[in-house]
mmCIF file of C-alpha atoms in Angstrom:
data_model
loop_
_atom_site.group_PDB
_atom_site.id
_atom_site.type_symbol
_atom_site.label_atom_id
_atom_site.label_comp_id
_atom_site.label_asym_id
_atom_site.label_seq_id
_atom_site.Cartn_x
_atom_site.Cartn_y
_atom_site.Cartn_z
ATOM 1 C CA UNK M 1003 -6.934 -2.135 6.994
ATOM 2 C CA UNK M 1004 -10.576 -2.435 7.999
ATOM 3 C CA UNK M 1005 -10.737 0.317 10.614
ATOM 4 C CA UNK M 1006 -8.950 3.529 11.407
ATOM 5 C CA UNK M 1007 -6.830 3.244 14.536
ATOM 6 C CA UNK M 1008 -7.320 5.918 17.192
ATOM 7 C CA UNK M 1009 -5.090 8.880 16.522
ATOM 8 C CA UNK M 1010 -2.193 9.203 18.957
ATOM 9 C CA UNK M 1011 -0.137 12.271 19.705
ATOM 10 C CA UNK M 1012 3.019 12.206 17.586
ATOM 11 C CA UNK M 1013 6.334 11.905 19.362
ATOM 12 C CA UNK M 1014 7.882 15.356 19.817
ATOM 13 C CA UNK M 1015 4.863 17.222 18.454
ATOM 14 C CA UNK M 1016 3.367 17.445 14.961
ATOM 15 C CA UNK M 1017 5.564 16.908 11.935
ATOM 16 C CA UNK M 1018 6.307 20.062 9.947
ATOM 17 C CA UNK M 1019 4.488 20.693 6.689
ATOM 18 C CA UNK M 1020 7.852 20.209 4.982
ATOM 19 C CA UNK M 1021 7.528 16.491 5.795
ATOM 20 C CA UNK M 1022 4.292 16.333 3.807
ATOM 21 C CA UNK M 1023 5.917 17.982 0.795
ATOM 22 C CA UNK M 1024 8.872 15.602 1.037
ATOM 23 C CA UNK M 1025 6.477 12.654 1.135
ATOM 24 C CA UNK M 1026 4.654 13.932 -1.940
ATOM 25 C CA UNK M 1027 7.942 13.949 -3.857
ATOM 26 C CA UNK M 1028 9.011 10.532 -2.534
ATOM 27 C CA UNK M 1029 5.620 9.038 -3.420
ATOM 28 C CA UNK M 1030 6.084 9.862 -7.100
ATOM 29 C CA UNK M 1031 3.299 12.450 -7.068
ATOM 30 C CA UNK M 1032 5.341 15.075 -8.947
ATOM 31 C CA UNK M 1033 6.554 14.787 -12.559
ATOM 32 C CA UNK M 1034 10.224 14.540 -11.538
ATOM 33 C CA UNK M 1035 9.658 11.339 -9.550
ATOM 34 C CA UNK M 1036 6.662 9.866 -11.411
ATOM 35 C CA UNK M 1037 7.186 6.358 -12.757
ATOM 36 C CA UNK M 1038 7.246 5.698 -16.513
ATOM 37 C CA UNK M 1039 4.653 2.900 -16.328
ATOM 38 C CA UNK M 1040 2.225 1.247 -13.885
ATOM 39 C CA UNK M 1041 4.458 -1.702 -13.002
ATOM 40 C CA UNK M 1042 7.370 0.543 -12.092
ATOM 41 C CA UNK M 1043 5.068 2.775 -10.020
ATOM 42 C CA UNK M 1044 3.984 -0.198 -7.917
ATOM 43 C CA UNK M 1045 7.493 -1.675 -7.742
ATOM 44 C CA UNK M 1046 8.856 1.532 -6.255
ATOM 45 C CA UNK M 1047 6.133 1.550 -3.591
ATOM 46 C CA UNK M 1048 6.527 -2.224 -3.035
ATOM 47 C CA UNK M 1049 2.808 -2.359 -2.159
ATOM 48 C CA UNK M 1050 -0.112 0.000 -2.783
ATOM 49 C CA UNK M 1051 -3.292 -0.419 -0.797
ATOM 50 C CA UNK M 1052 -5.938 -2.106 -2.949
ATOM 51 C CA UNK M 1053 -8.870 -2.277 -0.547
ATOM 52 C CA UNK M 1054 -11.252 -0.537 -2.950
ATOM 53 C CA UNK M 1055 -11.054 -1.961 -6.478
ATOM 54 C CA UNK M 1056 -12.330 1.206 -8.145
ATOM 55 C CA UNK M 1057 -9.628 3.314 -6.435
ATOM 56 C CA UNK M 1058 -6.667 1.259 -7.663
ATOM 57 C CA UNK M 1059 -6.315 2.841 -11.149
ATOM 58 C CA UNK M 1060 -6.573 6.303 -9.567
ATOM 59 C CA UNK M 1061 -3.780 5.557 -7.076
ATOM 60 C CA UNK M 1062 -1.467 4.131 -9.737
ATOM 61 C CA UNK M 1063 -2.186 6.841 -12.310
ATOM 62 C CA UNK M 1064 -1.310 9.505 -9.725
ATOM 63 C CA UNK M 1065 2.207 8.026 -9.544
ATOM 64 C CA UNK M 1066 2.912 7.638 -13.252
ATOM 65 C CA UNK M 1067 3.720 10.044 -16.055
ATOM 66 C CA UNK M 1068 0.808 11.914 -17.615
ATOM 67 C CA UNK M 1069 0.656 9.661 -20.693
ATOM 68 C CA UNK M 1070 -0.492 6.679 -18.603
ATOM 69 C CA UNK M 1071 -4.248 6.178 -18.394
ATOM 70 C CA UNK M 1072 -6.608 3.485 -17.144
ATOM 71 C CA UNK M 1073 -6.077 1.257 -20.205
ATOM 72 C CA UNK M 1074 -2.349 0.793 -19.533
ATOM 73 C CA UNK M 1075 -3.031 0.032 -15.877
ATOM 74 C CA UNK M 1076 -5.633 -2.589 -16.785
ATOM 75 C CA UNK M 1077 -3.174 -4.072 -19.314
ATOM 76 C CA UNK M 1078 -0.607 -4.567 -16.547
ATOM 77 C CA UNK M 1079 -3.139 -6.592 -14.550
ATOM 78 C CA UNK M 1080 -4.265 -8.484 -17.665
ATOM 79 C CA UNK M 1081 -0.638 -9.424 -18.374
ATOM 80 C CA UNK M 1082 -0.328 -10.585 -14.736
ATOM 81 C CA UNK M 1083 2.505 -8.131 -14.118
ATOM 82 C CA UNK M 1084 0.471 -6.580 -11.294
ATOM 83 C CA UNK M 1085 -1.524 -8.630 -8.791
ATOM 84 C CA UNK M 1086 -3.892 -7.998 -5.898
ATOM 85 C CA UNK M 1087 -3.658 -10.038 -2.729
ATOM 86 C CA UNK M 1088 -3.104 -10.037 1.047
ATOM 87 C CA UNK M 1089 0.726 -9.891 1.204
ATOM 88 C CA UNK M 1090 0.813 -8.270 4.637
ATOM 89 C CA UNK M 1091 -1.253 -7.303 7.702
ATOM 90 C CA UNK M 1092 -4.475 -8.888 6.482
ATOM 91 C CA UNK M 1093 -5.154 -5.950 4.165
ATOM 92 C CA UNK M 1094 -5.548 -6.057 0.391
ATOM 93 C CA UNK M 1095 -2.574 -4.596 -1.482
ATOM 94 C CA UNK M 1096 -1.373 -4.417 -5.068
ATOM 95 C CA UNK M 1097 2.182 -5.602 -5.750
ATOM 96 C CA UNK M 1098 4.168 -6.544 -8.810
ATOM 97 C CA UNK M 1099 4.090 -10.232 -9.653
ATOM 98 C CA UNK M 1100 7.865 -10.352 -9.113
ATOM 99 C CA UNK M 1101 7.615 -8.997 -5.557
ATOM 100 C CA UNK M 1102 4.510 -10.880 -4.471
ATOM 101 C CA UNK M 1103 5.803 -14.215 -3.193
ATOM 102 C CA UNK M 1104 8.993 -13.081 -1.452
ATOM 103 C CA UNK M 1105 7.232 -10.213 0.327
ATOM 104 C CA UNK M 1106 4.339 -12.461 1.315
ATOM 105 C CA UNK M 1107 6.654 -15.136 2.703
ATOM 106 C CA UNK M 1108 8.718 -12.591 4.648
ATOM 107 C CA UNK M 1109 5.614 -11.284 6.435
ATOM 108 C CA UNK M 1110 3.179 -14.214 6.514
ATOM 109 C CA UNK M 1111 4.189 -15.073 10.089
ATOM 110 C CA UNK M 1112 2.355 -11.927 11.177
ATOM 111 C CA UNK M 1113 -0.882 -13.678 10.116
ATOM 112 C CA UNK M 1114 0.024 -17.056 11.595
ATOM 113 C CA UNK M 1115 -1.750 -16.456 14.916
ATOM 114 C CA UNK M 1116 -4.997 -15.625 13.137
ATOM 115 C CA UNK M 1117 -4.757 -18.766 11.003
ATOM 116 C CA UNK M 1118 -3.754 -20.953 13.968
ATOM 117 C CA UNK M 1119 -6.614 -19.697 16.129
ATOM 118 C CA UNK M 1120 -9.081 -20.423 13.342
ATOM 119 C CA UNK M 1121 -7.700 -23.934 12.995
ATOM 120 C CA UNK M 1122 -8.151 -24.461 16.731
ATOM 121 C CA UNK M 1123 -11.699 -23.041 16.730
ATOM 122 C CA UNK M 1124 -12.958 -24.786 13.610
ATOM 123 C CA UNK M 1125 -10.681 -27.808 13.381
ATOM 124 C CA UNK M 1126 -10.142 -27.742 9.600
ATOM 125 C CA UNK M 1127 -6.330 -27.659 9.799
ATOM 126 C CA UNK M 1128 -3.926 -27.649 6.870
ATOM 127 C CA UNK M 1129 -5.805 -30.497 5.169
ATOM 128 C CA UNK M 1130 -8.884 -28.288 4.829
ATOM 129 C CA UNK M 1131 -6.852 -25.440 3.362
ATOM 130 C CA UNK M 1132 -5.190 -27.800 0.876
ATOM 131 C CA UNK M 1133 -8.592 -29.187 -0.107
ATOM 132 C CA UNK M 1134 -9.910 -25.654 -0.660
ATOM 133 C CA UNK M 1135 -6.856 -24.807 -2.764
ATOM 134 C CA UNK M 1136 -7.371 -27.827 -5.035
ATOM 135 C CA UNK M 1137 -11.041 -26.962 -5.536
ATOM 136 C CA UNK M 1138 -10.132 -23.352 -6.359
ATOM 137 C CA UNK M 1139 -7.427 -24.349 -8.847
ATOM 138 C CA UNK M 1140 -9.879 -26.665 -10.603
ATOM 139 C CA UNK M 1141 -12.419 -23.834 -10.874
ATOM 140 C CA UNK M 1142 -9.732 -21.561 -12.328
ATOM 141 C CA UNK M 1143 -8.715 -24.263 -14.832
ATOM 142 C CA UNK M 1144 -12.336 -24.606 -15.965
ATOM 143 C CA UNK M 1145 -12.693 -20.851 -16.413
ATOM 144 C CA UNK M 1146 -9.468 -20.578 -18.396
ATOM 145 C CA UNK M 1147 -10.365 -23.616 -20.535
ATOM 146 C CA UNK M 1148 -13.533 -21.715 -21.445
ATOM 147 C CA UNK M 1149 -11.395 -18.829 -22.706
ATOM 148 C CA UNK M 1150 -11.660 -16.608 -19.648
ATOM 149 C CA UNK M 1151 -8.752 -14.989 -17.795
ATOM 150 C CA UNK M 1152 -9.571 -16.353 -14.342
ATOM 151 C CA UNK M 1153 -12.449 -17.226 -12.041
ATOM 152 C CA UNK M 1154 -14.756 -14.897 -10.176
ATOM 153 C CA UNK M 1155 -14.980 -15.033 -6.401
ATOM 154 C CA UNK M 1156 -18.524 -16.375 -6.730
ATOM 155 C CA UNK M 1157 -17.258 -19.246 -8.884
ATOM 156 C CA UNK M 1158 -14.568 -20.087 -6.337
ATOM 157 C CA UNK M 1159 -17.121 -20.086 -3.509
ATOM 158 C CA UNK M 1160 -19.424 -22.309 -5.590
ATOM 159 C CA UNK M 1161 -16.540 -24.737 -6.092
ATOM 160 C CA UNK M 1162 -16.002 -24.879 -2.315
ATOM 161 C CA UNK M 1163 -19.717 -25.535 -1.845
ATOM 162 C CA UNK M 1164 -19.689 -28.334 -4.398
ATOM 163 C CA UNK M 1165 -16.554 -29.869 -2.898
ATOM 164 C CA UNK M 1166 -18.002 -29.718 0.595
ATOM 165 C CA UNK M 1167 -15.097 -27.827 2.135
ATOM 166 C CA UNK M 1168 -17.215 -24.740 2.830
ATOM 167 C CA UNK M 1169 -20.176 -26.672 4.340
ATOM 168 C CA UNK M 1170 -17.717 -28.588 6.531
ATOM 169 C CA UNK M 1171 -16.185 -25.346 7.794
ATOM 170 C CA UNK M 1172 -19.623 -23.870 8.515
ATOM 171 C CA UNK M 1173 -20.670 -27.063 10.300
ATOM 172 C CA UNK M 1174 -17.623 -26.721 12.557
ATOM 173 C CA UNK M 1175 -18.968 -23.397 13.853
ATOM 174 C CA UNK M 1176 -17.661 -20.747 11.477
ATOM 175 C CA UNK M 1177 -20.311 -18.201 10.406
ATOM 176 C CA UNK M 1178 -20.897 -18.518 6.657
ATOM 177 C CA UNK M 1179 -19.597 -15.076 5.698
ATOM 178 C CA UNK M 1180 -16.570 -15.453 7.915
ATOM 179 C CA UNK M 1181 -15.875 -18.940 6.549
ATOM 180 C CA UNK M 1182 -15.808 -17.644 2.982
ATOM 181 C CA UNK M 1183 -13.493 -14.788 3.902
ATOM 182 C CA UNK M 1184 -11.258 -17.114 5.907
ATOM 183 C CA UNK M 1185 -10.713 -19.350 2.877
ATOM 184 C CA UNK M 1186 -10.207 -16.436 0.466
ATOM 185 C CA UNK M 1187 -7.695 -14.584 2.656
ATOM 186 C CA UNK M 1188 -5.980 -17.752 3.893
ATOM 187 C CA UNK M 1189 -5.352 -19.100 0.394
ATOM 188 C CA UNK M 1190 -3.959 -15.759 -0.736
ATOM 189 C CA UNK M 1191 -1.754 -15.548 2.362
ATOM 190 C CA UNK M 1192 -0.187 -18.981 1.800
ATOM 191 C CA UNK M 1193 0.474 -18.250 -1.876
ATOM 192 C CA UNK M 1194 -2.159 -20.489 -3.478
ATOM 193 C CA UNK M 1195 -4.286 -17.760 -5.047
ATOM 194 C CA UNK M 1196 -3.885 -14.207 -6.244
ATOM 195 C CA UNK M 1197 -6.065 -11.729 -8.145
ATOM 196 C CA UNK M 1198 -5.077 -10.506 -11.584
ATOM 197 C CA UNK M 1199 -7.075 -9.347 -14.626
ATOM 198 C CA UNK M 1200 -10.018 -7.116 -13.908
ATOM 199 C CA UNK M 1201 -13.489 -7.997 -15.126
ATOM 200 C CA UNK M 1202 -16.310 -5.631 -14.290
ATOM 201 C CA UNK M 1203 -16.069 -4.609 -10.659
ATOM 202 C CA UNK M 1204 -13.631 -7.285 -9.497
ATOM 203 C CA UNK M 1205 -10.215 -8.737 -10.144
ATOM 204 C CA UNK M 1206 -10.427 -12.344 -11.303
ATOM 205 C CA UNK M 1207 -8.798 -14.993 -9.118
ATOM 206 C CA UNK M 1208 -5.890 -16.883 -10.676
ATOM 207 C CA UNK M 1209 -3.411 -19.555 -9.636
ATOM 208 C CA UNK M 1210 -0.531 -17.893 -7.764
ATOM 209 C CA UNK M 1211 1.911 -20.777 -8.209
ATOM 210 C CA UNK M 1212 3.243 -19.694 -11.648
ATOM 211 C CA UNK M 1213 4.294 -16.260 -10.336
ATOM 212 C CA UNK M 1214 8.030 -15.701 -9.749
ATOM 213 C CA UNK M 1215 9.016 -17.557 -6.589
ATOM 214 C CA UNK M 1216 10.449 -16.161 -3.377
ATOM 215 C CA UNK M 1217 13.947 -17.028 -4.582
ATOM 216 C CA UNK M 1218 13.660 -14.045 -6.961
ATOM 217 C CA UNK M 1219 13.654 -11.742 -3.927
ATOM 218 C CA UNK M 1220 16.432 -10.326 -1.763
ATOM 219 C CA UNK M 1221 17.134 -13.410 0.355
ATOM 220 C CA UNK M 1222 19.946 -14.642 -1.849
ATOM 221 C CA UNK M 1223 18.322 -18.054 -2.303
ATOM 222 C CA UNK M 1224 18.423 -18.708 1.439
ATOM 223 C CA UNK M 1225 14.681 -18.498 2.007
ATOM 224 C CA UNK M 1226 12.964 -15.349 3.258
ATOM 225 C CA UNK M 1227 10.417 -16.703 5.747
ATOM 226 C CA UNK M 1228 10.895 -16.073 9.447
ATOM 227 C CA UNK M 1229 13.691 -18.308 10.726
ATOM 228 C CA UNK M 1230 15.264 -18.762 7.282
ATOM 229 C CA UNK M 1231 18.648 -17.408 6.232
ATOM 230 C CA UNK M 1232 17.320 -14.646 3.985
ATOM 231 C CA UNK M 1233 14.642 -13.274 6.319
ATOM 232 C CA UNK M 1234 16.656 -10.349 7.651
ATOM 233 C CA UNK M 1235 17.711 -9.315 4.136
ATOM 234 C CA UNK M 1236 14.069 -9.439 3.025
ATOM 235 C CA UNK M 1237 12.974 -7.184 5.893
ATOM 236 C CA UNK M 1238 15.787 -4.760 5.043
ATOM 237 C CA UNK M 1239 14.561 -4.591 1.444
ATOM 238 C CA UNK M 1240 10.981 -4.001 2.620
ATOM 239 C CA UNK M 1241 12.270 -1.196 4.854
ATOM 240 C CA UNK M 1242 14.391 0.239 2.044
ATOM 241 C CA UNK M 1243 11.530 0.278 -0.450
ATOM 242 C CA UNK M 1244 9.113 1.748 2.108
ATOM 243 C CA UNK M 1245 11.506 4.473 3.311
ATOM 244 C CA UNK M 1246 12.465 5.399 -0.244
ATOM 245 C CA UNK M 1247 8.885 5.681 -1.490
ATOM 246 C CA UNK M 1248 7.188 6.997 1.678
ATOM 247 C CA UNK M 1249 9.898 8.869 3.563
ATOM 248 C CA UNK M 1250 10.362 10.678 5.810
ATOM 249 C CA UNK M 1251 9.106 7.836 8.001
ATOM 250 C CA UNK M 1252 9.787 6.491 11.481
ATOM 251 C CA UNK M 1253 10.164 2.939 12.759
ATOM 252 C CA UNK M 1254 6.619 3.330 14.117
ATOM 253 C CA UNK M 1255 5.368 4.082 10.605
ATOM 254 C CA UNK M 1256 7.061 0.968 9.201
ATOM 255 C CA UNK M 1257 5.766 -1.102 12.107
ATOM 256 C CA UNK M 1258 2.210 -0.009 11.400
ATOM 257 C CA UNK M 1259 2.588 -0.535 7.629
ATOM 258 C CA UNK M 1260 3.840 -4.110 8.003
ATOM 259 C CA UNK M 1261 2.654 -5.040 11.551
ATOM 260 C CA UNK M 1262 6.262 -5.921 12.393
ATOM 261 C CA UNK M 1263 7.089 -5.231 16.042
ATOM 262 C CA UNK M 1264 8.706 -1.820 16.465
ATOM 263 C CA UNK M 1265 12.073 -3.365 17.382
ATOM 264 C CA UNK M 1266 12.145 -5.442 14.194
ATOM 265 C CA UNK M 1267 11.082 -2.430 12.146
ATOM 266 C CA UNK M 1268 13.865 -0.310 13.669
ATOM 267 C CA UNK M 1269 16.456 -3.013 12.953
ATOM 268 C CA UNK M 1270 15.226 -3.379 9.365
ATOM 269 C CA UNK M 1271 15.568 0.371 8.823
ATOM 270 C CA UNK M 1272 19.067 0.358 10.320
ATOM 271 C CA UNK M 1273 19.991 -2.505 7.984
ATOM 272 C CA UNK M 1274 18.539 -0.600 5.018
ATOM 273 C CA UNK M 1275 20.547 2.539 5.864
ATOM 274 C CA UNK M 1276 23.731 0.494 6.211
ATOM 275 C CA UNK M 1277 23.067 -1.395 2.971
ATOM 276 C CA UNK M 1278 22.366 1.690 0.861
ATOM 277 C CA UNK M 1279 25.370 3.588 2.212
ATOM 278 C CA UNK M 1280 27.861 0.752 1.677
ATOM 279 C CA UNK M 1281 30.674 1.406 -0.781
ATOM 280 C CA UNK M 1282 29.577 -1.450 -3.034
ATOM 281 C CA UNK M 1283 25.927 -0.343 -3.222
ATOM 282 C CA UNK M 1284 24.887 0.363 -6.802
ATOM 283 C CA UNK M 1285 22.842 3.551 -6.774
ATOM 284 C CA UNK M 1286 20.324 4.169 -9.555
ATOM 285 C CA UNK M 1287 18.256 7.296 -8.829
ATOM 286 C CA UNK M 1288 16.113 6.662 -11.903
ATOM 287 C CA UNK M 1289 14.903 3.425 -10.308
ATOM 288 C CA UNK M 1290 14.735 4.957 -6.813
ATOM 289 C CA UNK M 1291 17.752 2.941 -5.683
ATOM 290 C CA UNK M 1292 19.416 5.641 -3.597
ATOM 291 C CA UNK M 1293 21.201 5.914 -0.246
ATOM 292 C CA UNK M 1294 18.963 6.430 2.765
ATOM 293 C CA UNK M 1295 19.548 9.085 5.404
ATOM 294 C CA UNK M 1296 18.299 9.775 8.926
ATOM 295 C CA UNK M 1297 16.797 13.069 10.033
ATOM 296 C CA UNK M 1298 15.154 14.814 12.954
ATOM 297 C CA UNK M 1299 12.333 17.332 12.940
ATOM 298 C CA UNK M 1300 12.118 20.438 15.077
ATOM 299 C CA UNK M 1301 9.983 23.546 15.352
ATOM 300 C CA UNK M 1302 6.555 21.926 15.202
ATOM 301 C CA UNK M 1303 4.210 22.415 12.270
ATOM 302 C CA UNK M 1304 6.219 25.383 10.969
ATOM 303 C CA UNK M 1305 9.563 23.725 11.598
ATOM 304 C CA UNK M 1306 11.897 21.753 9.389
ATOM 305 C CA UNK M 1307 13.926 18.559 9.093
ATOM 306 C CA UNK M 1308 17.673 18.265 9.536
ATOM 307 C CA UNK M 1309 19.668 15.355 8.171
ATOM 308 C CA UNK M 1310 21.849 13.572 10.734
ATOM 309 C CA UNK M 1311 25.470 12.891 9.976
ATOM 310 C CA UNK M 1312 26.906 9.394 9.834
ATOM 311 C CA UNK M 1313 26.963 8.008 13.367
ATOM 312 C CA UNK M 1314 25.240 11.082 14.817
ATOM 313 C CA UNK M 1315 22.626 10.317 17.464
ATOM 314 C CA UNK M 1316 19.279 12.066 17.587
ATOM 315 C CA UNK M 1317 18.616 14.280 20.622
ATOM 316 C CA UNK M 1318 16.983 12.412 23.496
ATOM 317 C CA UNK M 1319 13.248 12.046 23.047
ATOM 318 C CA UNK M 1320 13.370 12.986 19.377
ATOM 319 C CA UNK M 1321 12.002 10.571 16.768
ATOM 320 C CA UNK M 1322 14.425 9.522 14.028
ATOM 321 C CA UNK M 1323 13.034 9.869 10.513
ATOM 322 C CA UNK M 1324 14.302 7.889 7.520
ATOM 323 C CA UNK M 1325 14.220 9.142 3.941
ATOM 324 C CA UNK M 1326 16.120 8.979 0.686
ATOM 325 C CA UNK M 1327 19.234 11.118 1.077
ATOM 326 C CA UNK M 1328 18.542 13.182 -2.046
ATOM 327 C CA UNK M 1329 14.965 13.994 -1.073
ATOM 328 C CA UNK M 1330 15.599 17.502 0.333
ATOM 329 C CA UNK M 1331 17.343 18.448 -2.922
ATOM 330 C CA UNK M 1332 14.511 16.938 -4.966
ATOM 331 C CA UNK M 1333 11.990 18.987 -3.016
ATOM 332 C CA UNK M 1334 14.019 22.168 -3.453
ATOM 333 C CA UNK M 1335 14.090 21.606 -7.222
ATOM 334 C CA UNK M 1336 10.415 20.646 -7.473
ATOM 335 C CA UNK M 1337 8.728 22.576 -4.694
ATOM 336 C CA UNK M 1338 6.168 24.232 -6.976
ATOM 337 C CA UNK M 1339 5.001 20.815 -8.192
ATOM 338 C CA UNK M 1340 4.937 19.430 -4.644
ATOM 339 C CA UNK M 1341 2.740 22.320 -3.490
ATOM 340 C CA UNK M 1342 0.249 22.055 -6.348
ATOM 341 C CA UNK M 1343 -3.237 20.687 -5.826
ATOM 342 C CA UNK M 1344 -3.537 16.896 -5.961
ATOM 343 C CA UNK M 1345 -6.663 14.779 -6.281
ATOM 344 C CA UNK M 1346 -5.861 11.441 -4.633
ATOM 345 C CA UNK M 1347 -7.743 8.173 -4.416
ATOM 346 C CA UNK M 1348 -9.596 6.620 -1.521
ATOM 347 C CA UNK M 1349 -7.089 4.730 0.646
ATOM 348 C CA UNK M 1350 -4.213 6.618 -0.968
ATOM 349 C CA UNK M 1351 -0.781 5.755 0.456
ATOM 350 C CA UNK M 1352 -0.036 9.438 1.125
ATOM 351 C CA UNK M 1353 -2.662 9.189 3.854
ATOM 352 C CA UNK M 1354 -3.047 5.557 4.949
ATOM 353 C CA UNK M 1355 0.637 4.677 4.555
ATOM 354 C CA UNK M 1356 1.699 6.285 7.859
ATOM 355 C CA UNK M 1357 1.059 6.133 11.560
ATOM 356 C CA UNK M 1358 1.900 9.821 12.016
ATOM 357 C CA UNK M 1359 -0.077 11.898 9.496
ATOM 358 C CA UNK M 1360 0.085 15.175 11.426
ATOM 359 C CA UNK M 1361 1.922 16.907 8.565
ATOM 360 C CA UNK M 1362 -0.962 16.134 6.177
ATOM 361 C CA UNK M 1363 -4.058 16.778 8.271
ATOM 362 C CA UNK M 1364 -5.448 17.207 11.783
ATOM 363 C CA UNK M 1365 -8.077 15.337 13.783
ATOM 364 C CA UNK M 1366 -10.897 17.159 12.004
ATOM 365 C CA UNK M 1367 -9.386 16.210 8.664
ATOM 366 C CA UNK M 1368 -9.102 12.576 9.752
ATOM 367 C CA UNK M 1369 -12.799 12.547 10.584
ATOM 368 C CA UNK M 1370 -13.616 14.128 7.234
ATOM 369 C CA UNK M 1371 -11.603 11.472 5.356
ATOM 370 C CA UNK M 1372 -13.027 8.580 7.380
ATOM 371 C CA UNK M 1373 -16.213 9.901 8.997
ATOM 372 C CA UNK M 1374 -17.784 6.746 10.404
ATOM 373 C CA UNK M 1375 -14.651 5.043 11.784
ATOM 374 C CA UNK M 1376 -15.491 2.012 9.619
ATOM 375 C CA UNK M 1377 -12.331 1.953 7.571
ATOM 376 C CA UNK M 1378 -13.922 3.448 4.441
ATOM 377 C CA UNK M 1379 -11.769 6.344 3.256
ATOM 378 C CA UNK M 1380 -12.845 9.132 0.938
ATOM 379 C CA UNK M 1381 -10.900 10.520 -2.037
ATOM 380 C CA UNK M 1382 -9.006 13.613 -0.923
ATOM 381 C CA UNK M 1383 -7.749 16.921 -2.238
ATOM 382 C CA UNK M 1384 -4.341 18.080 -1.064
ATOM 383 C CA UNK M 1385 -3.038 21.591 -1.608
ATOM 384 C CA UNK M 1386 0.404 22.808 -0.492
ATOM 385 C CA UNK M 1387 0.862 19.590 1.434
ATOM 386 C CA UNK M 1388 -2.364 19.718 3.468
ATOM 387 C CA UNK M 1389 -5.796 18.130 3.047
ATOM 388 C CA UNK M 1390 -8.244 20.835 1.970
ATOM 389 C CA UNK M 1391 -11.285 18.783 0.937
ATOM 390 C CA UNK M 1392 -12.679 15.336 0.222
ATOM 391 C CA UNK M 1393 -14.778 14.311 -2.752
ATOM 392 C CA UNK M 1394 -17.040 11.328 -2.020
ATOM 393 C CA UNK M 1395 -18.319 9.623 -5.152
ATOM 394 C CA UNK M 1396 -21.569 11.250 -6.202
ATOM 395 C CA UNK M 1397 -21.518 13.769 -3.371
ATOM 396 C CA UNK M 1398 -19.352 16.619 -4.620
ATOM 397 C CA UNK M 1399 -16.715 18.476 -2.632
ATOM 398 C CA UNK M 1400 -16.743 18.723 1.147
ATOM 399 C CA UNK M 1401 -14.256 21.341 2.338
ATOM 400 C CA UNK M 1402 -12.126 20.820 5.423
ATOM 401 C CA UNK M 1403 -12.869 23.074 8.357
ATOM 402 C CA UNK M 1404 -10.650 26.115 8.592
ATOM 403 C CA UNK M 1405 -9.625 26.048 4.916
ATOM 404 C CA UNK M 1406 -9.392 29.516 3.401
ATOM 405 C CA UNK M 1407 -11.219 29.091 0.130
ATOM 406 C CA UNK M 1408 -10.113 31.365 -2.663
ATOM 407 C CA UNK M 1409 -10.633 31.681 -6.390
ATOM 408 C CA UNK M 1410 -7.153 30.199 -6.864
ATOM 409 C CA UNK M 1411 -7.805 27.203 -4.636
ATOM 410 C CA UNK M 1412 -11.235 26.453 -6.108
ATOM 411 C CA UNK M 1413 -9.827 26.709 -9.635
ATOM 412 C CA UNK M 1414 -6.884 24.419 -8.828
ATOM 413 C CA UNK M 1415 -9.110 21.855 -7.115
ATOM 414 C CA UNK M 1416 -11.354 21.759 -10.175
ATOM 415 C CA UNK M 1417 -8.334 21.317 -12.454
ATOM 416 C CA UNK M 1418 -6.854 18.539 -10.311
ATOM 417 C CA UNK M 1419 -10.111 16.591 -10.396
ATOM 418 C CA UNK M 1420 -10.498 17.099 -14.137
ATOM 419 C CA UNK M 1421 -6.928 15.936 -14.865
ATOM 420 C CA UNK M 1422 -7.474 12.639 -13.044
ATOM 421 C CA UNK M 1423 -10.912 12.084 -14.559
ATOM 422 C CA UNK M 1424 -9.499 12.623 -18.043
ATOM 423 C CA UNK M 1425 -6.677 10.155 -17.410
ATOM 424 C CA UNK M 1426 -9.019 7.518 -16.055
ATOM 425 C CA UNK M 1427 -11.253 7.914 -19.117
ATOM 426 C CA UNK M 1428 -8.526 6.688 -21.458
#
């Protein structure tokens, strides 16, 4: 995501604050639902936004048990269990290595128009992409032969310069900066490259071909790309993982998260509900494999959610929300933890993972989090389910308008920041 979309009025009014607390629990931001390790934290989410490299350890640590610090997160990338790429919507995300290829193939058609238009404008075609891939793989082989864990982006670009593929693309009319980005994103999108171990301020680029193939995903060996036999099953699994880790969510939320058309998103959610409520579904709450439920919200910001019964239709004009069926009980048992003060990363999924964020903040809060409408999001402080402040790097706290500051709130904000800083120091 490179820019914040204009805020639209939510269907049926703002979501109640209860929805924010439910999302906090679903996201693994309380001890009861925190993951035991970084790989499991990312697997449950399916994808965590990785736009800002420095924010990635913060986002993952927030969703793991307290014993996990930066070192264990970096180890997961070094072991190539976690990778960074463009698996959907042209935005950088972190996924597990196991989920990368099947998810990417299931959603790559949403980038096909962009790639086709570039081919028409600049005339490089698939041969140019293949040539760029070979040059990149050779650069990676040289780096690894020298004892390194991958190649830097600068080394990949230098290889394209030496090969001539980048000068050819520029000569065809592509601006130099755009041409570089086109090759980087395009080769990640088609599964040629991925980013793994971190070195300094970047993740090194590695060969994506050795990662587990798409056949390891939910398509049952039938292929998961659009038009293949396993595509619908793959979309259902994407919907299931998203609803379980982000719920309560709507079809509009899933559509925005994946760029799937709303109709496809709604069908995928319906398939996920049917799949997880089937008699032969193997539930495993410890791994977040649980039945999904549908719900409706009423009463505005001070209202609540009500689960719908099997086959029950939502009232006309009311948005249907999807969530894990045990989530209301989990919130009831862990409400104190859900209401505590959280210090969350820039681009955190609790904020950017939804179209409708009315339960978390208002228009003024949106402007505080992303003040210049340029897609750069600030780290945020959440207390009792609402954004109360942001903390830009090097700038200190900026409180949200209308927040009633108190000794309790200021103390808890300070503690939340200190807890994360201590975890990221080890």
